[in-house]
Amino acid sequence: MKVRGRCHCGRIRYDAIVDPERATICHCSDCQMLSGSAYRISVPAASETFSLRGGPPTIYVKTADSGNRRAHAFCPDCGAPIYSSAVCDPQTYSLRVGCLEERAMLPPRRQIWCQSAVPWSANLEAVEQLERG
Ligand SMILES: [Zn+2]
Ligand SMILES: [Zn+2]
């Protein structure tokens, strides 16, 4: 699936080809903190399909407890998260689904790091729902 993404302020725009079957929710605590939300949803794009215009994004290199390092790209103006990738010579970019125009067509197919999921995130059916804020 061809996807088009942009940060909130529009400084960074990009497009890519993704496999919708690989849209994933991550419940790890790093994703909670870096997204400011209960979990993050990402979908991978092969590097040869990913083209970035505008920008460049700011890169934050996160070091995991395991020592694994990962580059997290975000807009320096609006702070919107764009992708994460390997620090050197990335083969794939993990695109943040919320910044993609096609986000409604990318329902997550699996959930990872469920051991750190906030318990209420599994079911929001009973939470009051308004059409607009
Ligand atoms: Zn921006
Ligand atoms: Zn995560």
XYZ file of N, CA and C and ligand atoms in Angstrom:
401
model
N 0.841 -1.192 0.000
C 0.000 0.000 0.000
C 0.882 1.250 0.000
N 0.566 2.148 -0.918
C 1.276 3.428 -0.940
C 0.724 4.305 0.184
N 1.597 4.914 0.950
C 1.151 5.807 2.027
C 1.844 7.158 1.884
N 1.127 8.175 2.345
C 1.681 9.526 2.374
C 1.620 10.028 3.805
N 2.742 10.569 4.262
C 2.783 11.055 5.628
C 3.267 12.483 5.700
N 2.960 13.116 6.799
C 3.483 14.462 7.059
C 3.446 14.710 8.555
N 4.349 15.577 8.984
C 4.296 15.996 10.386
C 3.157 16.998 10.549
N 2.849 17.352 11.765
C 1.691 18.214 12.010
C 1.822 19.582 11.358
N 3.030 20.155 11.373
C 3.208 21.506 10.810
C 3.460 21.483 9.302
N 3.744 20.326 8.737
C 3.920 20.211 7.294
C 5.349 20.421 6.812
N 6.290 20.664 7.725
C 7.686 20.863 7.320
C 8.275 19.592 6.683
N 7.841 18.439 7.197
C 8.372 17.157 6.716
C 7.242 16.377 6.063
N 7.489 15.928 4.826
C 6.521 15.103 4.095
C 7.252 13.898 3.549
N 6.528 12.819 3.373
C 7.195 11.605 2.913
C 6.164 10.674 2.322
N 6.640 9.744 1.506
C 5.783 8.661 1.061
C 6.581 7.374 1.025
N 5.854 6.265 0.982
C 6.489 4.951 1.099
C 5.489 3.890 0.688
N 5.990 2.672 0.558
C 5.133 1.502 0.360
C 5.221 0.662 1.633
N 4.055 0.321 2.192
C 4.031 -0.496 3.407
C 3.174 -1.740 3.178
N 3.420 -2.755 4.000
C 2.575 -3.949 4.014
C 1.562 -3.773 5.148
N 0.273 -3.573 4.821
C -0.723 -3.314 5.871
C -0.808 -4.437 6.904
N -0.419 -5.654 6.498
C -0.467 -6.782 7.430
C 0.542 -6.643 8.564
N 1.445 -5.686 8.455
C 2.498 -5.558 9.462
C 2.306 -4.359 10.389
N 1.113 -3.755 10.360
C 0.841 -2.664 11.305
C 0.772 -3.243 12.722
N 1.544 -2.667 13.614
C 1.731 -3.252 14.944
C 1.586 -2.208 16.043
N 0.883 -2.605 17.093
C 0.832 -1.799 18.321
C 2.000 -2.209 19.204
N 2.736 -1.245 19.693
C 3.784 -1.543 20.676
C 3.407 -0.912 22.008
N 3.356 -1.767 23.032
C 2.995 -1.321 24.376
C 4.224 -1.106 25.260
N 5.423 -1.070 24.679
C 6.606 -0.926 25.552
C 6.620 0.462 26.193
N 7.300 0.568 27.323
C 7.275 1.840 28.048
C 8.014 2.937 27.272
N 9.004 2.583 26.462
C 9.663 3.604 25.630
C 8.670 4.198 24.633
N 7.855 3.350 24.010
C 6.861 3.876 23.064
C 5.813 4.712 23.781
N 5.457 4.309 24.994
C 4.503 5.126 25.750
C 5.085 6.520 25.982
N 6.341 6.581 26.417
C 6.948 7.884 26.723
C 7.227 8.696 25.465
N 7.746 8.043 24.426
C 8.140 8.787 23.222
C 6.935 9.235 22.399
N 5.802 8.546 22.566
C 4.601 8.962 21.838
C 3.707 9.835 22.713
N 3.912 9.799 24.027
C 3.038 10.532 24.937
C 1.665 9.911 25.033
N 1.553 8.637 24.651
C 0.248 7.996 24.620
C 0.328 6.618 25.274
N -0.776 5.879 25.241
C -0.810 4.576 25.902
C -0.007 3.536 25.141
N 0.067 3.700 23.823
C 0.851 2.787 22.988
C 1.129 3.473 21.655
N 1.994 2.859 20.879
C 2.322 3.424 19.575
C 1.957 2.417 18.489
N 1.539 2.910 17.326
C 1.244 2.042 16.188
C 2.193 2.410 15.052
N 2.887 1.398 14.551
C 3.862 1.610 13.478
C 3.667 0.580 12.385
N 4.162 0.926 11.204
C 4.163 -0.014 10.083
C 5.491 0.159 9.348
N 6.158 -0.946 9.006
C 7.475 -0.806 8.386
C 7.394 -0.532 6.883
N 8.374 0.234 6.409
C 8.537 0.492 4.976
C 9.979 0.174 4.605
N 10.175 -0.560 3.501
C 11.536 -0.823 3.030
C 12.190 0.499 2.637
N 13.476 0.628 2.934
C 14.148 1.919 2.742
C 14.090 2.388 1.289
N 14.125 1.442 0.323
C 14.121 1.883 -1.076
C 12.775 2.461 -1.510
N 11.723 2.239 -0.710
C 10.412 2.799 -1.058
C 10.132 4.110 -0.333
N 10.994 4.456 0.606
C 10.738 5.607 1.487
C 11.397 6.851 0.920
N 10.617 7.874 0.635
C 11.227 9.132 0.206
C 10.725 10.271 1.068
N 11.676 11.053 1.512
C 11.452 12.109 2.500
C 11.685 13.451 1.813
N 10.762 14.384 1.979
C 10.928 15.727 1.430
C 10.787 16.736 2.555
N 11.443 17.883 2.366
C 11.423 18.877 3.428
C 12.345 18.423 4.535
N 12.105 18.932 5.711
C 12.937 18.509 6.832
C 14.280 19.210 6.825
N 15.338 18.558 7.312
C 15.370 17.177 7.782
C 14.798 17.036 9.197
N 14.408 15.794 9.552
C 13.957 15.570 10.918
C 15.130 15.626 11.900
N 14.807 15.838 13.149
C 15.793 15.701 14.219
C 15.827 14.232 14.630
N 17.021 13.732 14.915
C 17.181 12.322 15.294
C 17.546 12.221 16.769
N 16.783 11.441 17.488
C 17.119 11.096 18.873
C 17.524 9.630 18.880
N 18.721 9.332 19.345
C 19.159 7.939 19.396
C 18.856 7.383 20.776
N 17.966 6.416 20.773
C 17.543 5.779 22.021
C 18.396 4.538 22.254
N 18.934 4.393 23.452
C 19.669 3.183 23.799
C 18.814 2.354 24.750
N 18.490 1.138 24.325
C 17.656 0.250 25.146
C 18.488 -0.370 26.265
N 17.805 -0.966 27.236
C 18.499 -1.662 28.324
C 19.451 -2.713 27.768
N 19.079 -3.307 26.633
C 19.900 -4.346 26.010
C 21.159 -3.773 25.354
N 21.233 -2.432 25.263
C 22.345 -1.801 24.560
C 22.025 -1.519 23.104
N 20.908 -2.055 22.620
C 20.483 -1.816 21.240
C 20.177 -0.328 21.039
N 20.703 0.236 19.950
C 20.491 1.658 19.675
C 19.560 1.815 18.486
N 18.682 2.793 18.581
C 17.708 2.996 17.516
C 17.505 4.500 17.325
N 17.448 4.906 16.046
C 17.239 6.319 15.723
C 15.749 6.625 15.685
N 15.342 7.653 16.393
C 13.948 8.102 16.385
C 13.908 9.488 15.751
N 13.171 9.614 14.634
C 13.115 10.878 13.897
C 11.831 11.616 14.225
N 11.971 12.909 14.474
C 10.789 13.731 14.742
C 10.996 15.120 14.155
N 9.894 15.848 13.972
C 9.985 17.198 13.407
C 10.543 18.152 14.455
N 11.583 18.935 14.098
C 12.156 19.870 15.075
C 11.218 21.031 15.397
N 10.232 21.290 14.547
C 9.313 22.396 14.802
C 8.092 21.968 15.602
N 7.403 20.921 15.149
C 6.142 20.554 15.808
C 6.285 19.326 16.700
N 7.389 18.597 16.602
C 7.616 17.454 17.491
C 6.931 16.177 17.065
N 6.213 16.202 15.952
C 5.518 14.978 15.526
C 6.529 13.876 15.224
N 6.268 12.645 15.691
C 7.185 11.543 15.413
C 7.005 11.055 13.981
N 8.110 10.801 13.296
C 8.057 10.414 11.875
C 8.343 8.928 11.707
N 9.474 8.469 12.226
C 9.832 7.055 12.082
C 10.883 6.698 13.118
N 11.134 5.399 13.241
C 12.362 4.943 13.881
C 13.060 4.013 12.904
N 14.366 3.860 13.101
C 15.158 3.035 12.184
C 16.454 2.638 12.869
N 17.187 1.739 12.185
C 18.556 1.459 12.623
C 19.355 2.756 12.550
N 20.382 2.862 13.393
C 21.189 4.079 13.416
C 22.027 4.196 12.136
N 22.593 3.069 11.685
C 23.440 3.074 10.484
C 22.786 2.262 9.363
N 22.764 2.816 8.172
C 22.320 2.127 6.972
C 20.990 1.386 7.156
N 19.925 2.104 7.479
C 18.645 1.428 7.738
C 18.110 0.692 6.510
N 17.626 -0.517 6.720
C 16.970 -1.283 5.653
C 15.469 -1.045 5.656
N 14.926 -0.700 6.826
C 13.503 -0.387 6.935
C 13.324 0.846 7.831
N 12.190 1.499 7.611
C 11.786 2.617 8.460
C 10.452 2.250 9.082
N 10.377 2.378 10.386
C 9.145 2.061 11.095
C 8.312 3.342 11.168
N 7.338 3.452 10.258
C 6.571 4.698 10.139
C 5.496 4.767 11.206
N 5.276 5.955 11.746
C 4.262 6.148 12.784
C 2.905 6.326 12.115
N 2.012 5.411 12.381
C 0.760 5.333 11.623
C -0.091 6.600 11.777
N -0.026 7.243 12.929
C -0.847 8.435 13.152
C -0.514 9.598 12.241
N 0.666 9.609 11.634
C 1.071 10.685 10.726
C 0.814 10.331 9.265
N 0.215 9.166 9.008
C -0.059 8.742 7.636
C -1.501 9.078 7.258
N -1.693 9.599 6.057
C -3.059 9.889 5.585
C -3.930 8.644 5.609
N -3.329 7.491 5.353
C -4.072 6.230 5.215
C -4.269 5.531 6.560
N -4.115 6.236 7.680
C -4.125 5.572 8.987
C -5.409 4.785 9.257
N -6.545 5.260 8.740
C -7.802 4.540 8.993
C -7.824 3.184 8.291
N -6.987 3.033 7.269
C -6.934 1.770 6.525
C -5.803 0.867 7.016
N -5.216 1.202 8.139
C -4.102 0.416 8.670
C -4.400 -0.082 10.084
N -5.463 -0.893 10.228
C -5.742 -1.421 11.563
C -4.591 -2.313 12.017
N -4.214 -2.220 13.294
C -3.103 -3.047 13.764
C -3.427 -4.527 13.702
N -2.411 -5.339 13.355
C -2.568 -6.789 13.215
C -1.989 -7.568 14.375
N -1.129 -6.940 15.147
C -0.609 -7.625 16.322
C -0.183 -6.594 17.352
N -0.026 -7.066 18.592
C 0.411 -6.222 19.695
C 1.654 -6.842 20.309
N 2.653 -6.004 20.568
C 3.882 -6.506 21.183
C 4.158 -5.767 22.493
N 4.993 -6.341 23.307
C 5.322 -5.819 24.641
C 4.070 -5.663 25.505
N 3.180 -6.656 25.413
C 1.924 -6.575 26.166
C 2.158 -6.609 27.681
N 3.322 -7.065 28.102
C 3.588 -7.110 29.554
C 3.603 -5.714 30.168
N 3.873 -4.678 29.356
C 3.863 -3.323 29.924
C 2.662 -2.497 29.449
N 1.672 -3.159 28.864
C 0.467 -2.436 28.430
C -0.253 -1.831 29.637
N -0.760 -0.596 29.471
C -1.626 -0.070 30.522
C -2.938 -0.853 30.452
N -3.434 -1.354 31.591
C -4.534 -2.315 31.537
C -5.801 -1.779 30.873
N -6.052 -0.495 30.963
C -7.308 0.039 30.409
C -7.270 0.182 28.895
N -6.094 0.040 28.269
C -6.014 0.290 26.826
C -6.658 -0.832 26.008
N -6.908 -1.987 26.609
C -7.422 -3.126 25.855
C -8.865 -2.936 25.406
N -9.637 -2.170 26.157
C -11.053 -2.031 25.807
C -11.567 -0.650 26.191
N -11.893 0.163 25.189
C -12.374 1.522 25.441
C -13.879 1.652 25.186
N -14.542 0.506 24.942
C -15.969 0.543 24.598
C -16.805 1.263 25.647
N -16.464 1.085 26.910
C -17.297 1.625 27.984
C -16.974 3.086 28.312
N -15.950 3.635 27.653
C -15.556 5.016 27.934
C -16.478 5.967 27.163
N -16.926 7.022 27.810
C -17.826 7.972 27.177
C -17.287 8.426 25.823
N -18.160 8.489 24.813
C -17.721 8.829 23.462
C -18.498 10.032 22.930
N -17.775 11.079 22.517
C -18.369 12.280 21.938
C -17.918 12.368 20.482
N -18.752 12.888 19.614
C -18.376 13.002 18.205
C -17.205 13.954 18.014
N -17.187 15.027 18.797
C -16.098 16.004 18.741
C -15.701 16.353 20.166
N -14.492 16.950 20.292
C -14.013 17.326 21.620
C -14.822 18.456 22.188
Zn 6.407 19.575 11.855
Zn 7.787 0.081 21.706
